[in-house]
Amino acid sequence: MRHIISILMENEAGALSRVAGLFSARGYNIESLTVAPTEDVTLSRMTIVTRGSEDVIEQIVKQLNKLIDVVKILDLSDGSHIERELMLVKVRAFGKDREEMKRMADIFRGRIIDVTEKTYTIELTGPGTKLDAFIEAIDPVAILETVRTGASGIGRGERILKV
Amino acid sequence: MELTGAEITIRCLADEGVEFVFGYPGGAVLNIYDEIFKQDRFKHVLVRHEQAAVHAADGYARSTGKVGVALVTSGPGLTNAVTGIATAYMDSIPMVVISGQVPTGAIGMDAFQEVDAVGITRPCVKHNFLVKDIKDLAETIKKAFYIAATGRPGPVLVDIPKDITGQSFAYLYPDTVSMRSYNPVVKGHTGQIKKAAQMLFEAKRPMIYSGGGVVLGNASKQLVELTRMLGFPCTNTLMGLGAYPATDKQFVGMLGMHGTYEANMAMQHCDVLLAVGARFDDRVIGSPDHFAREARRIVHIDIDPSSISKRVKVDVPIVGDVAAVLDELIKLIKASKERRDEAALAAWWSQIEDWRSRDCLKFDRKSSIIKPQYVVEKLWEVTKGDAYVTTDVGQHQMWAAQFYKFDEPRRWVTSGGLGTMGFGLPAAMGVQLAHPHKDVACITGESSIQMCIQELSTCRQYHIPVKVVNLNNRYMGMVRQWQEFFYGNRYAESYMDSLPDFVKLAEAYGHVGMKIEKPEDVEPALREAFALKDRLVFMDFITDQTENVFPMVPGGAGITEMILAEDL
C-alpha cells in the first residue's frame, strides 16, 4: 500500500543521505522524496512516499526512528491529511493547439507562467493523481518537458507534527 | 585556557575515563599522537593493523561493558577499520572510533589518504560525525560516547580533519548531553508487562529464549532469577551464552543452526515463548514460515523497537531496557496469586528430557586422532570454566559455543552477526588487557588465525599472555562441511595448503609454541600452557580433518529439520 511519511530531522549535513542510505540498504522503495528546512532552521522536514505491506511500513517507520538525526515521524496515511505536489509542464503551443492547451490548463486550474511563440509553461498543483490526470488529458506529443516536486503532505486539523 | 584540537581530543578521552586506546598512527592523526606521547592518563596500544585495533577495542568492550576506543588515521587506516566497525555494529557493541581526516580545505579534492569516512561507515555505525568546527569537538566526542553506550549500543565514528586538531579553543567537556532526537526508552510499558506475566502463568509448554541483549543490558542476574522462579527451560543464542549458566539443569543449550536438539525442539513446540534481548535471526529460527507452523504466543522484550515483529510476529511486545523490564516482571510474578500449571510443566520437562537423551553433541571419544570437541571440553576443565574465551569464525567457533559451558556473562567473545574471521586474537588482546589476571583463551582455526596473525607482535610488545587454541584441521572447516553436505564433496579452495609451522612462527614472535598431535597429550599440553601465566602460548592441535559440527540446520530450513551425527 502507498504511504506518505513525514519526518522532522536535524538540519545537519548528511541527514538526507542517512535516510536515502537506509532505504537502499534495506531494500525499501522510494516513490518520491522531498526535503527542505522548516520555520525553525535547525529542523528539516522530509516527505517520503513509499509502498509496502503493513509489516514493511512498520519496519520503515521503526528504522527511521532509529536514525539519530530523526526527531519525529508521522505516517500521514494513518489519518486524514492533505497532499499536494507541484508540476511544471512545458508544452508545444501553436496553431490550433495553442487555444486548446490554454483551455486544458484552465480546466485543471493550472497557470501559464511562461509564454513563447511556440510554447507554454504550465504550473499545476494538486494531489499526484490530478497531475497524472492532466498528463493523460493532453496530447503526449505536445509535452516537451515535465518536472514534479514529489508529494508534500500535512495532517488535517489538530494533527500536527512539531517538536 | 585554550587547547589545541589534538589536546582536546586526548583530554576528552581521559575525562571520559578511557583506560585503553587501540590504534595506529598516520599523517592525519599525528597531532593527536603527539599529545598521546605527552600524557599518561590512558594507555595506547599499538596494533599491527587497524582491523585489529577495532577488534581489540571490541573485545575490551564485550568483556567489561565499557565503551571500547580505537584511533586510526585517514584513508587506508579508516578502510582497514571498517571490518571491525561492522563487526561491532552487527553485535551492538559500544565503541567510539576516532579517525583522522585530511584538512577541511582538502576534503573532496581526492587528497592523499582521503576517503569519505562518514560515507563509507554510514551503514555500519550507530551514528557518525565529521567535526567541521573546533568549537564542536568536545561536545561531539561526548555525544559519541553517550550514543555508543545507551539504548541499543553500537559503534560511533568521529572523523576529525587534521587542521581541526591544530586549531585552538577553550576546553570544556560537558558532564551530560541531551539530544532532542535521541531518547532511548528504559522503562517497559506496565500494562504489557502485566499481560506477559499472565501469559507465563497460563503456559503449558513454556520456553525462555534469551540473546545478546541480556548480556549487553547486564540483565543476567534478572534472567536467572526469573527462570529459576518459574522453573522454565531456558536457551541462549550464540550471542547470549553465559547469560544463563550453562551448567544449570534448566539450561537446554544453545539453539539455532548448530543448537542442541532439545533447544530447537522446545523452541518449536512451546506454547508460550518469552524472548528476551534476542532478535529471531535467520541463524536462530531458520525459516520463519516453518517456525510459524506451530501455534505459540510470544512475549518479546527488547530495547530496540525495530527488532520486534521484524521476522516473527509477536503477541506482547515490550520495548525497554531488559534489566528494568525483567525487574518489573519478577516483582509482578512474585506478588501475583496465580500459580503455574505444575502438571503441564512436569509433562513438558519430561518431553524435554526425552529430547535431551538423544545426546546430540556426542562425539567419538575413542578416536586416535584429536577430536576438536575434546580439546574444547578439556579446555573447559583445565580452566575450571572460568576463562574468557574469544573465537574466530567457523567450526571451531561452534564447538567452542557447544562445549565450553559458560556460567557467567561477558566471558564469551565472538563475532556472531558479521561472522568475522580474524576477530579472535585481537579481541583476546582487548580482553586480556582488561582482565590481566584472568585466563584468556582464543579458540581458533588455522584459516582464521592467519587473518590477523600479525597481532602476535602486539602481544609480544605488551606482554599479553593470551592462550591460542588452534584447532588445526588443514581445512576451512565450515566451508568444507557445507561443500560435503551440499556441493557433492567438491572442496573448492577450502583446503589450507602450505601452512606455516605455527610453533616456529610463535617462537619467531617471541612466544611459546606447542604442537599437539595425540589425544592423550591434549590435557597435559593445556595444563602446561595455562601454568605459563605470563607467556603467550600458541597451541597447535592437529585435529580430525573430517569432523563436522552437529546438529546442523541447513540454511533456510526449519529449526527442527536438523541433521544429527547419528543420521549419517
XYZ file of C-alpha atoms in Angstrom:
731
model
C 0.000 0.000 0.000
C 1.068 3.561 -0.646
C 2.151 5.514 2.434
C 3.190 9.092 2.844
C 5.589 9.580 5.737
C 6.608 12.936 7.206
C 9.902 13.214 9.037
C 11.256 16.042 11.163
C 15.002 15.791 11.355
C 18.024 17.764 12.452
C 19.097 20.052 9.640
C 22.594 18.545 9.544
C 24.903 17.723 6.674
C 24.446 14.102 5.737
C 20.977 13.703 7.235
C 19.406 13.172 3.811
C 21.958 10.532 2.891
C 21.242 8.654 6.125
C 17.601 8.341 5.102
C 18.351 7.549 1.468
C 21.026 5.052 2.553
C 18.623 3.329 4.920
C 16.073 2.836 2.131
C 18.595 1.381 -0.296
C 20.395 -0.767 2.305
C 17.168 -2.388 3.468
C 15.588 -2.627 0.050
C 12.666 -0.277 0.720
C 11.370 1.627 -2.244
C 11.040 5.389 -2.501
C 8.423 6.762 -4.869
C 9.268 10.339 -4.074
C 11.228 12.269 -1.511
C 11.201 15.973 -0.799
C 13.090 17.873 1.855
C 13.535 21.485 2.943
C 14.189 23.404 6.154
C 11.198 24.346 8.316
C 10.384 27.674 10.020
C 12.890 26.521 12.654
C 16.082 26.404 10.582
C 17.622 23.731 12.793
C 14.992 21.310 11.541
C 14.303 19.880 8.113
C 11.032 18.324 7.093
C 11.113 15.429 4.712
C 8.184 13.791 2.984
C 8.654 10.298 1.630
C 6.144 8.422 -0.456
C 6.756 4.696 -0.287
C 4.962 1.443 -0.922
C 4.964 -1.761 1.060
C 2.960 -4.221 3.100
C 1.937 -3.171 6.617
C 4.919 -5.121 8.013
C 7.343 -3.333 5.738
C 5.876 0.083 6.546
C 6.122 -0.717 10.268
C 9.798 -1.572 9.809
C 10.401 1.568 7.743
C 8.968 3.774 10.481
C 10.911 1.947 13.202
C 14.167 2.053 11.271
C 13.710 5.759 10.512
C 13.076 6.393 14.196
C 16.375 4.708 14.969
C 18.347 7.243 12.954
C 19.937 9.569 15.473
C 19.139 12.708 13.426
C 15.435 11.911 13.199
C 13.401 13.873 15.748
C 9.823 12.859 14.915
C 7.914 10.829 12.381
C 4.294 10.781 11.318
C 2.758 8.346 8.875
C 0.261 10.754 7.317
C -1.630 7.872 5.725
C -2.687 6.751 9.217
C -5.177 9.595 9.354
C -6.823 12.345 7.459
C -4.348 14.537 5.625
C -3.794 16.812 2.668
C -1.320 16.047 -0.040
C -0.006 18.401 -2.699
C 2.514 18.230 -5.461
C 3.741 20.892 -7.838
C 4.354 20.208 -11.519
C 5.780 22.404 -14.239
C 4.962 21.273 -17.770
C 6.375 22.811 -20.888
C 4.117 22.120 -23.854
C 4.115 22.834 -27.539
C 1.517 25.526 -28.146
C 0.998 26.863 -31.602
C -1.677 26.899 -34.255
C -4.971 25.419 -33.157
C -3.309 23.619 -30.193
C -2.485 26.910 -28.543
C -6.090 27.676 -27.606
C -6.751 24.043 -26.641
C -3.754 23.999 -24.318
C -4.896 27.182 -22.606
C -8.318 25.649 -22.086
C -6.890 22.454 -20.595
C -4.742 24.484 -18.209
C -7.837 26.386 -17.101
C -9.889 23.234 -16.600
C -7.179 21.820 -14.309
C -6.797 25.175 -12.575
C -3.257 25.455 -13.843
C -1.464 28.715 -14.506
C 0.580 29.558 -17.527
C 3.745 31.070 -16.136
C 5.892 31.375 -19.214
C 4.902 32.026 -22.790
C 6.822 31.950 -26.051
C 5.549 31.937 -29.600
C 5.547 28.177 -29.672
C 5.363 27.056 -26.021
C 3.572 27.468 -22.751
C 4.948 26.510 -19.363
C 2.091 25.475 -17.116
C 2.211 25.356 -13.330
C -0.111 22.833 -11.763
C -0.633 21.990 -8.114
C -2.651 19.226 -6.540
C -2.567 15.651 -5.412
C -0.364 13.432 -7.554
C -3.420 11.849 -9.162
C -4.584 15.208 -10.506
C -1.178 15.848 -12.069
C -1.305 12.379 -13.611
C -4.753 13.150 -14.971
C -3.530 16.323 -16.638
C -0.680 14.460 -18.325
C -3.196 11.885 -19.530
C -5.574 14.518 -20.787
C -3.224 16.370 -23.110
C -1.683 15.155 -26.311
C 1.562 13.335 -25.347
C 3.271 14.666 -28.464
C 2.779 18.196 -27.172
C 4.709 17.592 -23.969
C 8.229 18.957 -24.196
C 9.309 18.647 -20.592
C 7.846 17.932 -17.182
C 9.218 18.401 -13.705
C 7.472 17.321 -10.498
C 8.436 18.054 -6.917
C 7.124 14.877 -5.367
C 4.407 14.945 -2.767
C 4.320 17.137 0.315
C 1.752 16.451 2.964
C 0.277 17.790 6.158
C -2.233 16.385 8.629
C -5.726 17.838 8.767
C -6.922 19.931 11.705
C -5.270 19.144 15.003
C -2.921 16.523 13.555
C 0.335 18.430 13.929
C 3.923 17.297 13.505
C 6.051 19.638 15.557
C 8.827 19.391 18.145
C 42.970 28.490 28.638
C 42.820 27.349 25.052
C 43.886 23.886 23.969
C 44.577 22.547 20.512
C 42.114 20.172 18.892
C 44.564 17.345 19.455
C 44.833 18.196 23.166
C 41.068 18.487 23.417
C 40.641 15.037 21.854
C 43.040 13.486 24.344
C 41.527 15.330 27.310
C 38.038 14.203 26.304
C 39.129 10.558 26.220
C 40.859 10.848 29.576
C 37.917 12.692 31.158
C 35.590 10.035 29.793
C 37.585 7.526 31.866
C 39.059 5.663 28.920
C 41.722 3.162 30.016
C 42.962 1.896 26.673
C 43.079 3.310 23.179
C 43.888 0.812 20.464
C 45.348 2.460 17.428
C 47.830 3.016 14.670
C 49.342 6.398 13.765
C 49.438 8.090 10.366
C 49.644 11.518 8.784
C 46.161 12.770 9.613
C 46.405 11.851 13.296
C 49.971 12.921 14.013
C 48.848 15.921 16.074
C 46.766 13.591 18.214
C 49.617 11.103 18.584
C 51.939 13.903 19.657
C 49.548 14.610 22.533
C 49.310 10.905 23.357
C 53.095 10.972 23.715
C 52.816 13.746 26.320
C 50.121 12.211 28.515
C 49.822 9.259 30.875
C 46.129 9.160 31.773
C 45.334 6.297 29.411
C 47.421 3.673 27.708
C 47.784 3.491 23.961
C 48.165 0.023 22.466
C 49.869 -0.066 19.098
C 48.385 -2.794 16.936
C 49.829 -4.059 13.669
C 46.740 -3.487 11.504
C 43.778 -1.162 12.038
C 41.254 -4.008 11.833
C 42.881 -5.415 14.952
C 42.637 -2.066 16.745
C 38.885 -2.121 16.382
C 38.570 -5.819 17.302
C 40.734 -5.245 20.388
C 38.545 -2.320 21.443
C 35.581 -4.597 20.787
C 36.982 -7.401 22.987
C 37.623 -4.850 25.712
C 34.044 -3.583 25.430
C 32.379 -7.007 25.380
C 34.288 -8.276 28.386
C 33.881 -5.143 30.530
C 30.657 -3.498 29.352
C 32.548 -0.237 28.926
C 32.949 1.667 25.669
C 35.935 0.482 23.606
C 38.063 3.085 21.850
C 40.082 2.845 18.645
C 42.103 5.517 16.872
C 43.046 5.282 13.208
C 44.345 7.539 10.511
C 42.523 8.684 7.385
C 42.178 6.757 4.115
C 43.506 3.205 4.423
C 43.541 3.484 8.215
C 39.828 4.024 8.142
C 39.048 1.461 5.438
C 41.053 -1.168 7.335
C 38.968 -0.367 10.397
C 35.658 -0.862 8.585
C 35.563 -4.654 9.079
C 35.989 -4.135 12.796
C 33.346 -1.427 12.904
C 30.837 -3.578 11.009
C 31.611 -6.467 13.380
C 30.809 -4.281 16.381
C 27.711 -2.882 14.701
C 26.188 -6.276 13.978
C 26.675 -7.358 17.592
C 25.656 -3.979 19.105
C 28.968 -3.321 20.846
C 29.539 0.113 22.443
C 32.544 1.667 20.793
C 33.968 5.011 19.744
C 36.284 5.064 16.753
C 38.235 8.247 16.116
C 39.594 8.642 12.625
C 41.837 11.311 11.222
C 40.717 13.097 8.092
C 42.552 15.267 5.576
C 42.368 19.029 6.370
C 38.917 20.554 5.819
C 40.128 22.523 2.809
C 41.340 19.339 1.135
C 38.118 17.361 1.646
C 36.630 16.454 -1.712
C 39.882 17.147 -3.564
C 40.959 13.494 -3.756
C 43.769 14.374 -1.396
C 46.405 11.857 -0.323
C 44.859 9.287 2.030
C 41.426 10.819 1.700
C 38.253 8.748 1.855
C 34.716 9.782 2.706
C 34.849 8.208 6.158
C 31.320 9.117 7.226
C 30.017 7.916 3.866
C 31.844 4.595 3.956
C 30.893 3.822 7.534
C 27.306 5.127 7.482
C 25.633 1.729 7.005
C 27.704 0.076 9.753
C 27.705 2.590 12.597
C 25.040 3.597 15.048
C 25.964 7.172 14.190
C 28.911 9.118 12.854
C 30.215 12.664 12.912
C 32.539 14.764 10.812
C 33.866 17.544 13.041
C 33.935 20.697 10.949
C 34.466 23.265 13.665
C 36.770 23.014 16.662
C 34.015 24.582 18.806
C 32.022 21.353 18.368
C 34.859 18.929 19.061
C 34.444 18.229 22.788
C 30.671 18.061 22.632
C 30.817 15.745 19.633
C 33.094 13.333 21.462
C 30.766 13.432 24.492
C 27.800 12.697 22.238
C 29.706 9.849 20.614
C 30.257 8.125 23.975
C 26.663 8.784 25.016
C 25.186 7.362 21.816
C 27.565 4.376 21.787
C 26.717 3.290 25.324
C 22.996 3.982 25.663
C 19.908 2.380 24.157
C 20.855 -0.453 21.861
C 24.634 0.090 21.942
C 26.790 0.359 18.846
C 29.889 1.874 17.316
C 30.110 5.621 16.714
C 32.719 7.168 14.447
C 34.168 10.646 14.961
C 36.083 11.833 11.909
C 38.432 14.732 12.725
C 40.180 16.706 9.965
C 43.858 17.396 10.616
C 43.516 21.195 10.653
C 40.936 20.946 13.442
C 43.451 19.105 15.615
C 45.861 22.004 15.089
C 43.468 24.864 15.904
C 42.884 26.133 19.450
C 39.757 26.572 21.526
C 38.695 26.678 25.178
C 38.246 23.183 26.589
C 35.051 22.217 28.320
C 33.964 18.610 28.499
C 30.230 18.518 29.164
C 29.083 16.321 32.063
C 25.915 15.311 30.338
C 24.444 15.650 26.936
C 20.841 15.746 25.879
C 19.599 15.349 22.332
C 16.028 16.047 21.313
C 16.332 13.461 18.557
C 17.688 10.636 20.712
C 15.906 9.458 23.846
C 16.229 5.712 24.357
C 13.367 4.045 26.191
C 14.262 2.455 29.525
C 11.077 1.535 31.326
C 8.756 -1.009 29.749
C 5.026 -0.497 29.429
C 3.469 -1.755 32.672
C 0.265 -2.954 31.021
C 2.269 -5.051 28.600
C 4.398 -6.489 31.400
C 1.210 -7.493 33.232
C -0.020 -9.247 30.122
C 3.323 -11.033 29.850
C 3.117 -12.251 33.445
C -0.398 -13.561 32.857
C 0.713 -15.366 29.724
C 3.624 -17.004 31.532
C 1.266 -18.355 34.205
C -1.020 -19.793 31.539
C 1.791 -21.619 29.768
C 1.639 -25.387 29.419
C 4.862 -25.682 27.436
C 6.869 -22.549 28.249
C 10.260 -21.598 26.883
C 12.658 -18.761 27.657
C 14.858 -17.697 24.770
C 17.489 -15.103 25.591
C 20.035 -13.363 23.430
C 22.908 -10.936 23.393
C 20.671 -8.176 24.699
C 20.687 -9.783 28.135
C 24.484 -9.684 28.187
C 24.681 -6.139 26.798
C 21.951 -4.969 29.167
C 23.592 -6.559 32.233
C 20.382 -8.438 32.924
C 21.832 -11.882 33.547
C 21.001 -11.749 37.266
C 17.363 -10.971 36.488
C 17.164 -13.642 33.788
C 18.477 -16.274 36.183
C 16.141 -15.178 38.969
C 13.090 -15.229 36.704
C 13.952 -18.554 35.085
C 14.589 -20.285 38.424
C 11.463 -18.790 39.957
C 9.333 -20.076 37.091
C 11.141 -23.377 36.634
C 11.002 -22.986 32.865
C 13.566 -24.260 30.349
C 15.976 -21.642 29.045
C 18.037 -21.465 25.876
C 20.636 -18.878 24.890
C 21.547 -17.712 21.435
C 25.176 -17.696 20.330
C 25.411 -14.076 21.461
C 23.636 -14.765 24.711
C 25.852 -17.581 26.006
C 26.737 -17.121 29.649
C 23.670 -15.026 30.404
C 22.123 -18.164 31.866
C 24.574 -20.625 33.450
C 25.281 -23.464 31.048
C 25.820 -25.978 33.830
C 22.335 -25.380 35.251
C 19.773 -28.127 34.709
C 17.181 -25.701 33.353
C 19.555 -24.768 30.539
C 18.826 -26.728 27.381
C 21.846 -25.491 25.444
C 22.288 -23.055 22.624
C 19.625 -23.018 19.922
C 19.777 -22.365 16.214
C 21.676 -23.682 13.230
C 24.106 -25.579 15.452
C 21.966 -25.581 18.552
C 21.079 -28.641 20.576
C 18.284 -30.959 19.555
C 16.406 -30.258 22.775
C 16.690 -26.477 22.461
C 15.430 -26.402 18.887
C 12.622 -28.868 19.570
C 11.490 -26.971 22.654
C 11.651 -23.692 20.748
C 9.424 -25.085 18.015
C 6.926 -26.880 20.230
C 6.496 -24.457 23.128
C 3.118 -22.772 23.561
C 4.413 -19.621 25.284
C 7.767 -18.158 24.334
C 9.476 -15.429 26.307
C 12.092 -13.819 24.074
C 14.500 -11.536 25.905
C 17.057 -9.362 24.127
C 17.051 -11.615 21.085
C 16.002 -10.959 17.509
C 14.815 -14.216 15.895
C 17.537 -14.020 13.275
C 17.994 -16.454 10.405
C 20.696 -18.493 12.148
C 18.448 -18.870 15.180
C 14.962 -19.769 13.945
C 15.797 -20.820 10.403
C 12.793 -20.379 8.161
C 10.165 -18.047 9.692
C 7.423 -19.881 7.783
C 8.403 -23.213 9.263
C 8.657 -21.603 12.698
C 5.129 -20.205 12.341
C 3.612 -23.634 11.611
C 3.241 -24.339 15.328
C 0.923 -22.008 17.205
C 2.541 -20.261 20.126
C 2.162 -16.972 21.917
C 5.253 -14.801 22.090
C 6.342 -12.146 24.569
C 9.275 -10.158 23.214
C 11.353 -7.837 25.397
C 13.868 -5.689 23.542
C 15.300 -2.211 23.762
C 15.117 -1.785 20.003
C 11.549 -1.479 18.661
C 12.772 -2.383 15.176
C 13.835 -5.823 16.429
C 10.248 -6.559 17.358
C 7.990 -8.163 14.765
C 10.767 -7.953 12.177
C 10.995 -11.640 11.285
C 8.389 -13.133 13.606
C 5.061 -11.636 14.682
C 4.793 -11.344 18.445
C 1.775 -11.076 20.722
C 3.146 -8.992 23.573
C 5.924 -6.612 22.539
C 7.696 -4.839 25.394
C 10.162 -2.111 24.462
C 12.575 -1.236 27.213
C 15.827 -1.925 28.971
C 15.804 -5.691 29.575
C 17.039 -5.442 33.163
C 14.385 -2.869 34.071
C 11.613 -4.833 32.367
C 12.668 -8.145 33.941
C 12.827 -6.485 37.375
C 9.260 -5.358 36.968
C 8.141 -8.711 35.614
C 9.753 -10.536 38.541
C 8.034 -8.208 41.009
C 4.662 -8.783 39.383
C 5.041 -12.546 39.340
C 6.124 -12.610 42.985
C 3.135 -10.529 44.007
C 0.656 -12.496 41.948
C -1.739 -15.063 43.375
C -1.684 -17.005 40.120
C 0.234 -20.264 40.023
C 1.922 -22.027 37.147
C 0.428 -25.263 35.813
C 2.601 -27.795 37.668
C 1.262 -30.898 35.933
C 1.688 -29.429 32.464
C 5.173 -28.198 33.309
C 6.210 -31.626 34.595
C 4.960 -33.268 31.398
C 6.817 -30.658 29.320
C 10.056 -31.269 31.206
C 9.699 -34.984 30.704
C 9.339 -34.350 26.980
C 12.440 -32.129 27.030
C 14.438 -34.738 28.967
C 13.421 -37.240 26.336
C 14.801 -34.950 23.621
C 17.884 -34.318 25.728
C 18.537 -38.060 25.991
C 19.336 -38.127 22.260
C 22.689 -36.694 23.402
C 23.033 -34.698 20.201
C 26.535 -33.444 20.989
C 28.107 -36.852 21.351
C 31.344 -37.482 19.512
C 33.820 -40.318 19.222
C 35.802 -40.283 22.444
C 37.929 -43.284 21.495
C 39.359 -41.704 18.382
C 43.111 -41.940 17.932
C 43.017 -38.590 16.157
C 42.330 -35.494 18.250
C 38.660 -34.548 18.112
C 38.201 -30.773 18.228
C 35.257 -31.116 20.623
C 37.534 -32.955 23.021
C 40.010 -30.074 23.047
C 37.294 -27.574 23.953
C 35.904 -29.886 26.627
C 39.364 -30.257 28.166
C 39.944 -26.524 27.922
C 36.782 -26.028 29.954
C 38.018 -28.500 32.573
C 41.538 -27.138 32.778
C 40.346 -23.531 33.094
C 37.593 -24.626 35.527
C 35.059 -22.972 33.261
C 36.366 -19.602 34.390
C 38.295 -18.427 31.321
C 37.394 -15.655 28.932
C 37.077 -17.241 25.518
C 37.315 -15.445 22.201
C 36.903 -17.151 18.860
C 37.227 -16.664 15.177
C 34.564 -17.933 12.817
C 33.743 -21.401 11.597
C 33.560 -24.896 13.014
C 35.835 -24.136 15.954
C 33.501 -21.294 16.920
C 30.506 -23.616 17.031
C 32.366 -26.269 19.003
C 33.509 -23.607 21.426
C 29.895 -22.489 21.826
C 28.664 -26.049 22.319
C 31.374 -27.431 24.577
C 32.672 -24.562 26.702
C 29.990 -24.203 29.336
C 29.817 -20.529 30.217
C 28.311 -19.870 33.604
C 28.759 -16.124 33.560
C 28.065 -13.372 31.062
C 30.790 -11.420 29.235
C 33.145 -14.425 29.247
C 32.242 -15.390 25.691
C 33.519 -13.045 22.999
C 32.632 -13.988 19.458
C 31.621 -12.307 16.214
C 28.083 -13.589 15.843
C 26.343 -11.203 13.474
C 29.009 -10.392 10.939
C 30.984 -13.608 11.409
C 34.405 -12.027 11.056
C 37.384 -14.329 10.635
C 40.412 -12.686 12.216
C 38.420 -11.422 15.188
C 39.663 -13.844 17.836
C 43.278 -12.889 18.501
C 42.901 -9.101 18.544
C 39.686 -9.397 20.585
C 41.590 -11.576 23.064
C 44.179 -8.801 23.442
C 41.483 -6.363 24.476
C 40.001 -8.903 26.896
C 43.362 -9.760 28.453
C 44.345 -6.118 28.926
C 41.033 -5.503 30.676
C 41.448 -8.611 32.859
C 45.196 -9.024 33.359
C 44.879 -11.749 35.998
C 42.348 -13.940 34.207
C 42.846 -16.807 31.794
C 42.038 -15.736 28.248
C 41.830 -18.327 25.508
C 41.455 -17.642 21.812
C 39.873 -20.689 20.212
C 40.638 -20.511 16.529
C 41.431 -22.494 13.409
C 44.407 -22.484 11.102
C 42.498 -20.457 8.500
C 41.009 -17.797 10.762
C 44.138 -17.196 12.817
C 46.059 -16.240 9.699
C 43.719 -13.341 9.070
C 45.123 -11.317 11.982
C 48.189 -13.311 12.964
C 50.372 -10.202 12.841
C 48.948 -9.320 16.250
C 51.284 -11.875 17.814
C 53.713 -8.989 17.565
C 51.429 -6.666 19.551
C 51.033 -9.405 22.176
C 54.794 -9.561 22.466
C 55.197 -5.812 22.845
C 52.618 -5.519 25.633
C 53.220 -8.924 27.271
C 49.686 -10.104 26.612
C 49.638 -13.759 27.710
C 46.702 -14.992 25.641
C 46.473 -18.741 25.124
C 45.827 -19.562 21.486
C 43.995 -22.849 20.982
C 44.387 -23.565 17.296
C 42.124 -26.380 16.090
C 44.137 -27.184 13.011
C 42.297 -29.431 10.558
C 44.012 -28.089 7.437
C 40.635 -27.019 6.064
C 38.332 -24.055 6.231
C 36.247 -26.486 8.185
C 32.819 -24.910 7.923
C 33.231 -24.263 4.211
C 34.368 -27.859 3.788
C 31.363 -29.083 5.808
C 28.911 -27.232 3.533
C 30.744 -28.491 0.472
C 30.481 -32.031 1.809
C 26.753 -31.725 2.543
C 25.526 -29.525 -0.259
C 28.152 -29.482 -3.030
C 28.873 -33.156 -3.649
C 32.202 -33.219 -1.777
C 33.747 -30.764 -4.189
C 36.119 -28.997 -1.818
C 36.647 -25.877 -3.864
C 39.509 -23.862 -2.430
C 38.753 -24.847 1.139
C 41.932 -26.798 1.762
C 44.688 -24.946 3.552
C 47.943 -25.805 1.862
C 51.427 -24.525 2.669
C 50.591 -23.780 6.272
C 53.300 -22.228 8.370
C 54.927 -24.169 11.165
C 52.870 -22.479 13.877
C 55.304 -23.494 16.623
C 58.201 -21.817 14.875
C 56.006 -18.883 13.960
C 55.011 -18.357 17.585
C 58.636 -18.630 18.598
C 59.677 -16.172 15.904
C 57.331 -13.647 17.502
C 58.889 -14.384 20.889
C 56.162 -16.641 22.246
C 55.879 -20.284 23.266
C 54.673 -22.720 20.618
C 53.366 -26.249 21.101
C 52.241 -28.841 18.609
C 49.844 -31.461 19.942
C 49.054 -34.483 17.803
C 47.694 -37.156 20.157
C 44.502 -37.125 22.226
C 46.381 -38.148 25.371
C 48.610 -35.079 25.048
C 45.732 -32.614 24.927
C 45.147 -32.186 28.630
C 48.824 -32.086 29.695
C 49.524 -29.509 26.997
C 46.649 -27.319 28.155
C 47.789 -27.593 31.776
C 51.334 -26.695 30.852
C 50.210 -23.758 28.740
C 47.911 -22.269 31.370
C 50.611 -22.688 34.001
C 52.728 -20.251 31.982
C 50.860 -17.282 33.379
C 52.953 -14.560 31.801
C 53.531 -16.039 28.366
C 51.506 -16.248 25.227
C 51.292 -19.908 24.294
C 50.272 -20.951 20.812
C 48.886 -24.493 20.941
C 48.616 -26.071 17.526
C 46.221 -29.012 17.896
C 46.290 -31.287 14.858
C 42.659 -32.360 14.713
C 40.445 -34.679 12.728
C 40.030 -33.309 9.210
C 36.649 -34.880 8.628
C 34.856 -33.869 11.805
C 31.615 -31.961 11.283
C 29.517 -29.762 13.537
C 26.260 -31.382 14.627
C 23.375 -30.845 14.945
C 23.031 -28.790 11.814
C 20.018 -26.995 10.393
C 20.642 -26.426 6.678
C 20.334 -22.794 5.595
C 16.691 -21.815 5.073
C 15.281 -24.974 6.677
C 13.100 -25.130 9.786
C 14.861 -25.349 13.139
C 13.626 -28.852 13.807
C 14.866 -30.062 10.418
C 18.213 -30.930 11.934
C 20.917 -33.173 10.613
C 22.255 -35.180 13.549
C 25.552 -37.041 13.703
C 23.641 -40.297 14.079
C 21.754 -39.693 10.805
C 24.882 -40.092 8.735
